[in-house]
Amino acid sequence: MGRHMHLAVSLNIAAADGQDVLDFGQISAFVRDLEAAGVDMAIISDSAEAPSSSPFEATTLLAALAAVTDSIGLVASASTLAHQPYNLARRFASLDIISHGRIGWNATLAQNPREAANFSRPEGFSDDDFRRRAKEFINIVRRLWIGWSRDALLFDKASGRFHDPEKMHPMNFTGEFFSVRGPLNVARSPQDRPLLVMSGLKQADLDFAIRADVVLLDKRQPPEARAACEEIKRRAHEAGRDPRTIKMLAVADARQERDGGSLKALCLSSGCDGIVLTVQPRADALKDFVERLLPDLEQHGFAKAKPGRTLRDRLGLDEDGRS
Amino acid sequence: MSTRQMKLGLFLWATGHHIAAWRHPDAHVTAGIDIDHCIKLARTAEAAKFDMVFCEDAAGLREANVNIASQTSRSIGFEPISLLSALAAQTERIGLVSTASTSYNEPYGLARMFASLDNLSGGRAGWNLVTSASPIEAANFGATGLRPHADRYARAREFATVVTGLWNRRAAGHDGESFSVRDRLDIPPSPQGAPVMVQAGASDDGKDLAARTADVVFSAAQTFEEAKAFYDDLKARLAAYGRQPDDVKIMPGVAPIVAATKAEAQAKYDALQELIPDDVGVALLSSYLSISDLGRYPIDGPLPELPESEGMKSRQALVIEQARRDGLSIRELARYFAGARGHWRVVGTAGEIADELQARFEGGAADGFNVMPSWFPGELDAFAKLVVPELQRRGLFRKDYEGRTLREHLGLKRPV
């Protein structure tokens, strides 16, 4: 087949058990190994059902990783309960500028029950309310990211005009859960919008997934994943979007995978554009992954995309300036 | 050599602290989108042994008038916690302090972010607590679904209590007026125990909250008397909370312009002042004096007769009086304000600037200074190259870091 199979690696730093937590040196060395091997992106998350003892939060860790890597895509999970849309949009736009266009936000539509209790919502959210709120949140963030036109900054010292006031657009949004005037006080980022990576989708969310750049199909058997892929691509086509610009990745656990061949088979039978391998946040698991599984994945045709100017380029996604 | 040494912060802000900094011929005009530039500035400050880099923040634009805003560089910049996390990976010793609002965050989330920055930097993080009064910010959080609260300082007090409780591993569980938190913080402490607490509130409520919770206080004071009064007031409030005067470091802002001769420094300042667009200067002066329509008077004429207004503070009244006495035009007065932004401006040689800093430090008006270079990188480079060695020569500032963490730099106790 002519197309590349994309390869992402997912590291949930909060999944550590016991005292064996990774320090920044270990995590950054691992991500640089992934970068050297041509892995498209590292997905960092920091939320688990039980409290962890990891010393880091995902978005701050991502900023530090951006400062010590050059070409790998960097994605962080950030919860719609733990952040406000304006703050989250600023943070990821900043990360995209810091990394020169290598950032994505993993927005999950699955609720972690621990969060509401720690974010002043002891009554919690029903699953339905949580999803409706998350969708409104995601729509706000996507609009805030393009509140400044690409050519808004003039930097014209002689005339004294720093930016063009006509090219800064407030959004004036009022919805069911949020009201946000905008615009961001962060410039338009190199990718226009950081990648929107969606996970935790249920069947009822598939129409919403057409906003995503990357969809993670977790907890699905290959036939089910194939059906979800086809469904999302069909809906994207109906909505006037090129279905090839949404990348579907099948999720697999690195602990259970012995070789690249079986993962290639999984990718093909799921009808996906690539795979995400979840790696346990322990030094021995990282070492095993880099030394054993990664070379075999390369042999089987994964991680062959050329590094692009941005993560969007690398994955063959369009520049995303649509409003 | 004196035993007590001053603390120095670098107040990092876009293209520089002067309102027209970005128009300076050598200013790095793309500062707000250039991470390498920010890394370079932090490393310059680190090489000069500054205690910390400090970032201001607002969750929204700073100026509502888009015409005025578009003539300044302040509408775009990095979100500071992300910026400082990136700087943590590119520096070794310097402290990293970011502003964050108690009105538009939740304590559990904020405690996690700063604890993570503290770990990424090996114990160099600090949080500058602000309560956010700007209506521009409020409009970005119109219906947050947060619980209603009587006043923002009550919310800030509760917020600070919850955050420090999480950092210091006090008992889990909080159910208060504005916030509820069930679990302990899931991030372990850094080598300095907990991030340094910073504040800058000048109101009575602000000073009281600072006396209760802050390790470092930033202030704005033009004259020695003003600085001294603030210093004495704040230190006197500490005893009520069982704290010692030395537990809090007071660091007023200073906006220096330094050159080899006084005349050269003055020429640098005058050239910057020339770059302030008239409408920007007049708009800033109007808002400072609470006059809405100053723009309709001749700009080269004197200030018009102004009615006594309720909102006018005594310092503003003094400014008006002085402008009249010195025969300043609206333009001259506007430039004077726009340039200094209410902070202490010192123009001169390294020796003269060191004299001024020394007088406030030894006169009991400051424990150190938050340095606000007029434009970047030039005025930071000049301060690091000329003023810092002069302070070191006088024994007023360290020649090398004594410790590894921000608390060690500042001589602060570990939190209990």
XYZ file of C-alpha atoms in Angstrom:
739
model
C 0.000 0.000 0.000
C 1.190 3.483 -0.798
C 0.251 5.368 2.272
C 2.134 5.623 5.531
C 0.967 4.005 8.688
C 1.266 6.608 11.395
C 2.682 5.762 14.768
C 1.929 7.541 18.019
C 3.031 6.596 21.520
C 0.855 7.309 24.523
C 2.344 7.732 27.957
C 0.038 8.190 30.925
C 2.392 9.446 33.633
C -0.359 9.005 36.238
C -0.607 5.269 35.564
C 2.542 4.584 37.581
C 2.142 2.234 40.483
C 4.412 2.213 43.503
C 7.501 4.347 43.882
C 8.927 3.876 40.405
C 7.955 7.272 38.936
C 9.718 8.760 35.936
C 11.745 11.966 36.323
C 12.068 14.612 33.614
C 15.399 13.252 32.390
C 13.897 9.805 31.791
C 10.800 11.143 30.053
C 12.706 13.555 27.820
C 15.262 10.876 26.874
C 12.397 8.553 25.922
C 10.662 11.206 23.811
C 13.944 12.003 22.068
C 14.366 8.287 21.310
C 10.880 8.292 19.781
C 11.790 11.396 17.796
C 14.969 9.798 16.481
C 13.017 6.707 15.416
C 10.517 8.784 13.429
C 7.487 8.374 15.692
C 4.879 10.946 14.640
C 3.768 12.046 18.060
C 3.915 11.440 21.790
C 0.631 11.744 23.685
C 1.025 12.624 27.363
C -1.781 12.241 29.838
C -1.846 12.666 33.586
C -5.180 11.443 34.802
C -6.071 8.122 36.339
C -8.851 6.736 38.458
C -6.546 6.527 41.452
C -4.278 9.405 42.559
C -0.766 8.999 41.150
C 2.608 10.063 42.490
C 3.966 11.498 39.245
C 5.678 14.864 39.802
C 4.212 16.449 36.639
C 1.034 17.834 35.101
C 0.659 17.123 31.375
C 0.588 20.616 29.779
C 3.542 21.975 31.772
C 5.477 18.797 31.007
C 4.635 19.264 27.330
C 6.089 22.806 27.350
C 9.356 21.503 28.818
C 9.458 18.657 26.269
C 8.872 21.159 23.459
C 11.987 23.010 24.619
C 14.210 19.910 24.309
C 12.891 18.343 21.062
C 12.810 19.503 17.444
C 10.492 17.517 15.221
C 8.224 15.097 17.076
C 4.543 15.984 17.552
C 3.534 16.572 21.179
C -0.002 16.076 22.431
C -1.321 16.547 25.963
C -4.604 15.511 27.462
C -6.379 18.309 29.277
C -9.751 17.950 30.889
C -12.736 20.175 30.216
C -13.479 20.066 33.946
C -10.010 21.060 35.108
C -9.706 24.091 32.821
C -11.729 27.035 31.546
C -11.979 27.269 27.728
C -10.247 30.667 27.508
C -7.319 29.490 29.664
C -6.971 26.188 27.849
C -7.063 27.850 24.419
C -4.312 30.266 25.498
C -2.171 27.485 26.875
C -2.264 25.298 23.779
C -1.828 28.258 21.408
C 1.261 29.213 23.433
C 2.567 25.652 23.351
C 2.101 25.613 19.579
C 4.179 28.804 19.257
C 6.845 27.479 21.674
C 7.150 24.210 19.695
C 7.018 25.864 16.248
C 3.787 24.072 15.344
C 4.041 20.574 16.859
C 1.204 20.590 19.390
C -2.124 18.837 19.793
C -4.833 18.782 22.445
C -6.322 15.440 23.387
C -9.880 16.274 24.378
C -11.690 13.339 25.839
C -15.444 12.987 25.985
C -15.107 10.438 28.801
C -15.386 11.809 32.328
C -12.907 11.021 35.084
C -15.075 10.819 38.227
C -12.256 12.147 40.428
C -12.220 15.520 38.724
C -15.610 16.973 39.554
C -14.955 16.274 43.239
C -11.721 18.264 43.196
C -12.951 21.104 41.001
C -15.751 22.407 43.206
C -18.435 20.256 41.592
C -19.173 17.755 44.358
C -22.560 17.024 42.795
C -20.763 15.869 39.629
C -22.104 15.840 36.092
C -24.394 13.344 34.454
C -22.702 11.671 31.517
C -25.017 13.479 29.147
C -24.373 16.928 30.662
C -20.645 16.282 30.709
C -20.621 15.457 26.992
C -22.809 18.416 26.031
C -20.597 20.731 28.066
C -17.411 19.220 26.625
C -18.680 19.772 23.080
C -19.519 23.404 23.791
C -16.072 23.809 25.384
C -14.300 22.304 22.356
C -16.216 24.521 19.926
C -15.229 27.631 21.907
C -11.566 26.656 21.971
C -11.538 26.002 18.206
C -12.983 29.437 17.549
C -10.651 31.236 19.976
C -7.666 29.718 18.161
C -8.541 31.566 14.968
C -9.598 34.863 16.541
C -6.590 36.632 15.048
C -6.211 36.577 11.254
C -2.975 35.109 9.952
C -1.740 38.501 8.775
C -2.937 40.492 11.801
C 0.514 41.304 13.205
C 2.146 44.166 11.295
C 5.168 44.951 13.522
C 5.391 48.295 11.733
C 7.735 50.389 13.840
C 7.689 53.349 11.464
C 3.918 53.822 11.313
C 3.458 52.796 14.952
C 0.905 50.110 14.100
C 1.722 46.833 15.885
C -1.325 44.959 14.640
C -4.215 45.605 12.309
C -7.245 46.285 14.519
C -9.564 44.979 11.784
C -7.911 41.562 11.951
C -8.568 40.834 15.591
C -11.993 39.225 15.980
C -13.946 38.908 19.232
C -16.192 35.831 19.264
C -18.940 37.112 21.593
C -20.172 33.618 22.361
C -22.946 32.817 24.808
C -23.952 29.193 25.195
C -25.544 26.797 27.630
C -22.464 26.460 29.848
C -20.041 29.268 28.948
C -19.931 32.815 27.700
C -16.693 34.078 26.192
C -15.990 37.380 24.468
C -12.460 36.781 23.186
C -10.194 37.251 21.381
C -7.198 35.422 22.855
C -4.252 37.485 24.035
C -1.967 35.002 22.306
C -1.081 35.319 18.626
C -2.351 32.953 15.930
C -0.191 29.854 16.255
C 1.914 28.224 13.509
C -0.647 25.482 12.829
C -3.564 27.954 12.897
C -5.109 25.540 15.322
C -3.194 23.007 17.393
C -4.333 19.502 16.415
C -7.621 18.469 17.952
C -7.252 14.849 19.049
C -10.482 13.259 20.278
C -10.841 10.211 22.443
C -13.461 8.569 24.600
C -16.050 8.736 21.794
C -19.290 6.836 22.004
C -21.455 5.927 19.044
C -23.608 8.991 19.707
C -20.544 11.286 19.464
C -19.443 10.225 15.990
C -21.093 13.211 14.302
C -19.131 15.519 16.607
C -15.886 13.746 15.682
C -15.867 15.376 12.254
C -14.295 18.404 13.992
C -11.277 16.319 14.991
C -7.934 16.094 13.213
C -7.093 12.800 14.874
C -9.469 10.291 16.466
C -8.215 7.676 18.929
C -10.346 4.540 18.698
C -9.846 2.939 22.070
C -11.484 -0.133 23.556
C -12.678 -1.404 20.197
C -12.163 -4.712 18.400
C -11.018 -4.404 14.744
C -14.472 -4.874 13.121
C -15.979 -2.316 15.467
C -13.109 0.113 14.867
C -13.480 -0.303 11.114
C -17.181 0.481 11.358
C -16.456 3.611 13.439
C -13.782 4.783 10.965
C -16.121 4.370 8.038
C -18.924 6.103 9.875
C -16.814 9.152 10.808
C -15.358 9.451 7.306
C -18.823 9.182 5.759
C -20.178 11.894 8.057
C -17.169 14.119 7.350
C -17.797 13.738 3.616
C -21.470 14.644 4.083
C -20.456 17.734 6.052
C -18.227 18.864 3.175
C -14.924 17.930 4.758
C -12.274 15.840 2.979
C -12.391 12.551 4.953
C -8.665 12.028 4.382
C -7.960 14.985 6.681
C -9.228 13.073 9.734
C -6.708 10.478 10.854
C -7.986 7.428 12.737
C -5.601 5.677 15.080
C -6.260 2.279 16.658
C -5.132 2.028 20.270
C -3.058 -0.950 21.382
C -1.240 -1.808 24.593
C 2.529 -2.203 24.141
C 2.630 -4.800 26.935
C 0.569 -7.230 24.888
C 2.236 -6.723 21.519
C 5.084 -8.982 20.558
C 5.911 -7.678 17.089
C 5.281 -5.084 14.397
C 3.596 -7.600 12.124
C 0.604 -8.097 14.388
C 0.240 -4.325 14.778
C 0.332 -3.843 11.033
C -2.426 -6.433 10.783
C -4.408 -4.602 13.478
C -4.017 -1.293 11.665
C -5.156 -2.734 8.339
C -8.037 -4.793 9.723
C -9.295 -1.757 11.659
C -9.231 0.402 8.555
C -7.158 2.941 10.497
C -4.447 5.375 9.385
C -2.087 4.195 12.087
C -1.810 3.056 15.667
C -1.230 4.438 19.135
C 0.752 2.284 21.485
C 0.263 2.873 25.187
C 3.471 2.402 27.159
C 3.604 1.955 30.914
C 5.377 4.837 32.735
C 8.199 2.733 34.135
C 11.862 2.859 33.197
C 11.970 -0.836 32.208
C 8.848 -0.491 30.036
C 10.304 2.496 28.172
C 13.579 0.657 27.616
C 11.830 -2.454 26.384
C 9.696 -0.417 23.993
C 12.615 1.486 22.491
C 14.931 -1.500 22.215
C 12.559 -4.260 21.203
C 9.257 -3.097 19.726
C 10.228 0.187 18.059
C 12.782 -1.269 15.588
C 10.302 -3.975 14.624
C 7.578 -1.391 13.994
C 9.916 0.494 11.680
C 10.599 -2.762 9.812
C 6.887 -3.171 9.235
C 6.355 0.218 7.684
C 5.401 2.393 10.650
C 6.876 5.809 11.425
C 8.020 6.556 7.894
C 6.411 9.991 7.481
C 8.837 12.779 6.691
C 9.030 15.390 9.411
C 7.101 18.391 8.085
C 7.275 22.027 8.981
C 4.451 21.371 11.446
C 2.653 18.350 12.874
C -0.191 19.034 10.439
C 2.250 18.812 7.526
C 3.696 15.624 8.877
C 0.318 13.909 9.123
C -0.804 15.249 5.755
C -3.514 17.422 7.251
C -4.554 20.710 5.747
C -3.759 23.982 7.322
C -6.796 24.549 9.387
C -7.942 28.111 8.921
C -11.617 27.305 8.519
C -13.956 29.105 10.808
C 30.942 43.896 52.734
C 27.429 44.181 54.106
C 25.915 40.916 55.255
C 22.478 41.603 53.857
C 22.260 41.554 50.063
C 19.485 42.750 47.770
C 17.280 40.462 45.715
C 16.769 41.102 42.012
C 13.925 39.980 39.783
C 13.739 40.381 36.033
C 10.229 41.473 35.073
C 9.892 39.929 31.632
C 7.314 41.661 29.470
C 6.968 41.389 25.715
C 9.157 43.906 23.910
C 9.893 45.911 27.055
C 8.285 47.976 29.790
C 8.225 51.293 28.019
C 4.900 51.674 26.212
C 6.709 52.406 22.920
C 9.527 49.869 23.498
C 8.566 47.813 20.458
C 9.234 50.807 18.173
C 12.839 51.182 19.335
C 15.100 50.530 16.333
C 16.918 47.689 18.137
C 13.918 46.225 20.017
C 13.067 42.633 19.175
C 9.625 43.342 17.795
C 8.487 39.696 17.518
C 9.218 39.002 21.223
C 5.628 37.871 21.870
C 5.943 34.956 19.443
C 9.653 34.118 19.772
C 10.567 31.521 22.374
C 14.292 31.702 21.574
C 14.275 35.393 22.444
C 12.680 34.634 25.829
C 15.206 31.864 26.528
C 18.016 34.288 25.743
C 16.657 36.914 28.161
C 16.267 34.357 30.959
C 19.837 33.168 30.412
C 21.135 36.737 30.494
C 19.403 37.238 33.851
C 20.736 33.905 35.101
C 24.300 34.756 34.096
C 23.874 38.005 36.071
C 22.686 35.909 39.098
C 19.194 37.375 39.295
C 16.959 35.661 41.835
C 14.065 35.209 39.439
C 12.324 35.864 36.183
C 8.805 37.201 36.698
C 5.872 37.179 34.258
C 2.784 39.331 34.598
C -0.480 37.963 33.236
C -4.074 38.787 32.403
C -6.709 36.436 31.036
C -7.736 38.876 28.338
C -6.650 41.915 26.368
C -5.257 44.802 28.401
C -6.820 47.642 26.462
C -10.447 47.792 25.364
C -9.937 50.522 22.775
C -8.761 48.578 19.718
C -7.212 51.622 18.069
C -5.028 52.311 21.103
C -4.326 48.593 21.630
C -3.123 48.177 18.061
C -0.419 50.807 18.657
C 1.099 48.830 21.525
C 2.622 45.351 21.645
C 0.639 44.278 24.695
C -2.282 42.440 23.098
C -0.315 39.281 22.383
C 2.229 37.248 24.328
C 2.886 33.810 25.778
C 0.657 32.243 28.403
C 3.222 32.496 31.221
C 2.998 29.067 32.888
C 3.713 27.431 29.519
C 6.502 29.910 28.855
C 8.151 29.320 32.239
C 7.835 25.529 31.883
C 9.774 25.797 28.635
C 12.330 28.098 30.311
C 12.691 25.556 33.148
C 14.167 23.122 30.620
C 16.592 25.748 29.289
C 17.910 27.244 32.546
C 19.580 25.820 35.675
C 19.346 28.149 38.629
C 17.107 31.170 38.149
C 13.677 31.326 39.843
C 10.561 31.228 37.643
C 7.567 33.199 38.897
C 4.247 33.464 37.102
C 1.111 35.422 37.766
C -2.199 33.551 37.894
C -5.673 34.672 38.883
C -7.769 33.423 41.794
C -10.898 34.568 39.964
C -10.528 32.470 36.823
C -8.871 29.295 38.077
C -9.713 26.501 40.490
C -7.305 25.884 43.393
C -6.772 22.168 42.679
C -5.830 22.848 39.041
C -3.599 25.802 39.864
C -1.864 23.889 42.678
C -1.108 21.087 40.197
C 0.275 23.405 37.499
C 2.647 25.227 39.852
C 3.687 22.040 41.657
C 4.561 20.601 38.245
C 6.545 23.721 37.255
C 8.281 23.490 40.631
C 9.297 19.881 39.927
C 10.304 20.559 36.310
C 12.641 23.303 37.547
C 14.040 21.447 40.556
C 12.408 23.830 43.066
C 12.522 27.210 41.328
C 8.829 28.102 40.913
C 6.729 30.889 42.381
C 3.111 31.972 42.081
C 2.137 35.649 41.956
C -1.444 35.686 43.215
C -3.754 38.240 41.574
C -7.488 38.639 42.028
C -8.229 40.218 38.585
C -10.408 43.323 38.582
C -10.539 43.912 34.824
C -13.949 43.757 33.111
C -12.167 42.670 29.910
C -11.038 39.499 31.662
C -14.434 38.957 33.280
C -16.095 38.876 29.853
C -14.008 35.848 28.905
C -15.421 33.939 31.865
C -18.980 35.196 31.670
C -20.820 32.133 32.869
C -18.187 29.926 34.371
C -20.649 27.994 36.440
C -18.413 28.774 39.393
C -20.159 29.432 42.655
C -21.156 33.054 43.217
C -19.007 34.877 45.742
C -19.394 37.996 47.789
C -16.104 39.627 46.988
C -12.959 38.699 45.160
C -10.704 38.998 48.192
C -12.803 36.561 50.193
C -12.456 34.201 47.259
C -8.705 34.888 47.033
C -8.182 34.174 50.738
C -10.001 30.878 50.476
C -8.154 30.058 47.245
C -4.739 30.710 48.833
C -5.624 28.648 51.889
C -6.647 25.688 49.746
C -3.575 25.912 47.483
C -1.050 26.136 50.308
C -2.891 23.357 52.132
C -2.552 21.141 49.052
C 1.132 21.979 48.606
C 1.972 21.469 52.263
C 0.058 18.197 52.573
C -2.323 19.388 55.204
C -5.442 17.313 55.770
C -7.357 16.391 52.640
C -10.811 17.725 51.992
C -12.122 21.266 51.739
C -15.691 22.425 51.451
C -15.912 26.199 51.627
C -17.756 29.226 50.318
C -16.239 29.200 46.834
C -14.418 25.898 46.440
C -14.595 22.245 47.277
C -11.721 19.784 46.969
C -11.951 16.129 47.983
C -8.479 14.612 47.509
C -4.915 15.387 48.460
C -2.688 16.834 45.756
C -1.484 14.018 43.496
C 1.877 15.680 42.805
C 4.749 15.300 45.298
C 6.693 18.311 46.647
C 9.801 19.706 44.929
C 13.198 20.219 46.595
C 12.026 23.621 47.936
C 8.927 22.124 49.561
C 6.378 24.362 47.831
C 6.391 27.190 45.280
C 7.163 30.680 46.578
C 4.065 32.859 47.159
C 4.200 36.334 45.608
C 1.736 39.220 45.722
C 1.427 42.791 44.544
C -1.838 44.137 45.929
C -1.546 47.747 47.121
C -5.023 48.122 48.624
C -5.707 47.506 52.290
C -7.226 44.091 51.507
C -4.263 43.343 49.236
C -1.664 44.220 51.860
C -3.469 42.176 54.451
C -3.632 39.121 52.218
C 0.069 39.584 51.457
C 0.934 39.775 55.153
C -0.970 36.568 55.710
C 0.328 34.481 52.801
C 3.115 36.078 50.720
C 6.848 35.329 50.730
C 7.595 38.143 48.269
C 5.714 41.399 47.644
C 6.084 43.501 44.496
C 5.167 47.156 44.795
C 5.143 50.398 42.822
C 6.565 53.501 44.459
C 7.904 56.677 42.836
C 9.553 58.317 45.828
C 11.670 57.070 48.713
C 8.991 58.194 51.188
C 6.282 56.255 49.373
C 8.448 53.138 49.203
C 9.388 53.417 52.863
C 5.779 53.918 53.966
C 4.647 50.835 52.050
C 7.564 48.789 53.401
C 6.927 49.744 57.029
C 3.173 49.247 56.694
C 3.475 45.754 55.250
C 6.180 44.569 57.656
C 4.113 45.857 60.592
C 1.176 43.705 59.520
C 3.178 40.460 59.756
C 3.142 40.085 63.525
C -0.628 39.642 63.524
C -0.089 36.420 61.580
C 2.781 35.210 63.739
C 5.411 36.073 61.141
C 8.813 37.773 61.359
C 9.748 40.869 59.307
C 12.331 38.858 57.382
C 9.753 36.262 56.293
C 8.576 38.580 53.502
C 10.836 40.214 50.899
C 9.529 43.507 49.535
C 10.702 44.256 46.001
C 9.511 47.506 44.396
C 9.622 47.869 40.633
C 12.391 49.956 39.078
C 12.627 51.058 35.450
C 16.279 51.931 34.866
C 17.887 53.534 31.832
C 21.642 53.184 32.080
C 24.541 54.432 29.960
C 28.186 55.386 30.313
C 27.277 59.019 31.016
C 24.233 60.725 32.444
C 23.741 62.695 29.222
C 23.826 59.523 27.145
C 21.266 57.850 29.412
C 19.012 60.909 29.220
C 19.296 60.894 25.413
C 18.251 57.219 25.362
C 15.236 58.028 27.475
C 14.268 61.070 25.385
C 14.480 59.025 22.180
C 12.094 56.431 23.630
C 9.682 59.121 24.777
C 9.586 60.528 21.231
C 8.225 57.161 20.023
C 5.016 57.355 22.074
C 2.109 58.050 19.692
C 0.168 61.099 20.917
C -3.199 59.342 21.047
C -1.742 56.443 23.036
C -0.137 58.788 25.550
C -3.264 60.921 25.898
C -5.504 57.863 26.259
C -3.321 56.471 29.054
C -3.220 59.860 30.794
C -7.001 60.191 30.474
C -7.570 56.860 32.121
C -4.997 57.574 34.859
C -6.662 60.878 35.688
C -10.187 59.423 35.220
C -10.960 62.023 32.529
C -12.814 60.585 29.560
C -12.352 63.319 26.975
C -8.845 64.739 27.289
C -8.354 64.165 23.543
C -10.552 67.129 22.625
C -8.193 69.708 24.161
C -5.190 71.112 22.222
C -2.334 68.702 22.824
C 0.299 71.441 23.140
C -1.843 73.402 25.544
C -2.078 73.090 29.315
C -4.348 70.691 31.162
C -7.884 72.115 31.215
C -9.535 73.104 34.466
C -10.811 69.840 35.907
C -13.636 69.429 38.347
C -12.750 67.675 41.594
C -13.849 64.109 41.071
C -14.746 61.450 43.584
C -12.483 58.830 42.085
C -9.404 61.028 42.018
C -6.655 59.874 44.314
C -4.395 62.271 46.153
C -1.398 61.328 44.026
C -3.294 62.174 40.853
C -4.201 65.539 42.335
C -0.520 66.175 43.099
C 0.386 65.297 39.513
C -2.105 67.811 38.153
C -0.792 70.464 40.492
C 2.797 69.788 39.499
C 1.945 69.851 35.783
C 0.398 73.293 36.255
C 3.345 74.571 38.267
C 5.902 73.325 35.712
C 3.790 74.559 32.811
C 3.650 71.103 31.154
C 1.531 70.646 28.063
C -0.869 67.735 27.726
C 1.611 66.018 25.397
C 4.508 66.407 27.836
C 2.487 65.154 30.734
C 1.090 62.257 28.677
C 4.573 61.127 27.659
C 5.793 61.338 31.217
C 3.045 58.957 32.313
C 3.004 56.590 29.379
C 6.739 56.068 29.695
C 6.945 55.253 33.389
C 3.578 53.512 33.946
C 3.575 54.652 37.543
C 6.858 52.941 38.355
C 10.094 54.377 39.605
C 12.200 55.578 36.699
C 15.968 56.024 37.200
C 18.062 57.483 34.398
C 21.831 57.679 34.762
C 25.193 55.949 34.939
C 25.713 52.575 36.623
C 27.125 54.379 39.657
C 24.168 56.736 39.910
C 21.631 53.914 39.560
C 23.509 51.817 42.129
C 23.459 54.841 44.489
C 19.686 55.119 44.172
C 19.096 51.378 44.697
C 21.505 51.331 47.619
C 19.769 54.263 49.286
C 16.373 52.541 49.210
C 17.830 49.158 50.166
C 19.868 50.464 53.099
C 17.255 53.052 54.050
C 14.713 50.366 54.906
C 12.456 50.895 51.879
C 13.222 47.706 49.921
C 14.663 44.185 50.268
C 15.392 44.131 46.563
C 14.009 45.274 43.237
C 11.939 43.980 40.378
C 13.877 45.283 37.376
C 11.768 46.483 34.444
C 14.016 47.064 31.425
C 12.590 49.693 29.082
C 13.170 47.551 26.022
C 14.534 44.080 25.316
C 17.181 42.938 24.914
C 19.219 46.193 25.019
C 18.290 47.642 28.392
C 18.528 44.248 30.130
C 21.962 43.705 28.604
C 23.030 47.157 29.762
C 21.766 46.582 33.320
C 23.479 43.177 33.498
C 26.734 44.500 32.104
C 26.952 47.833 33.916
C 24.763 47.977 37.037
C 25.037 44.392 38.350
C 28.887 44.446 38.545
C 28.701 47.796 40.347
C 26.258 46.344 42.909
C 28.521 43.304 43.306
C 31.579 45.517 43.776
C 29.769 47.272 46.630
C 28.868 43.931 48.209
C 25.168 44.641 47.672
C 24.475 41.725 45.358
C 25.677 38.117 45.081
C 28.528 37.108 42.784
C 27.209 33.576 42.542
C 24.128 31.646 43.591
C 24.290 30.381 47.170
C 21.758 27.630 46.591
C 19.737 25.715 44.027
C 16.127 26.627 44.786
C 14.259 29.919 44.659
C 13.652 29.744 48.419
C 17.406 29.403 48.933
C 18.118 32.397 46.665
C 15.626 34.523 48.579
C 16.679 33.282 52.029
C 13.191 31.999 52.799
C 12.258 29.228 55.172
C 10.724 26.050 53.859
C 6.962 26.056 54.335
C 5.592 24.179 57.323
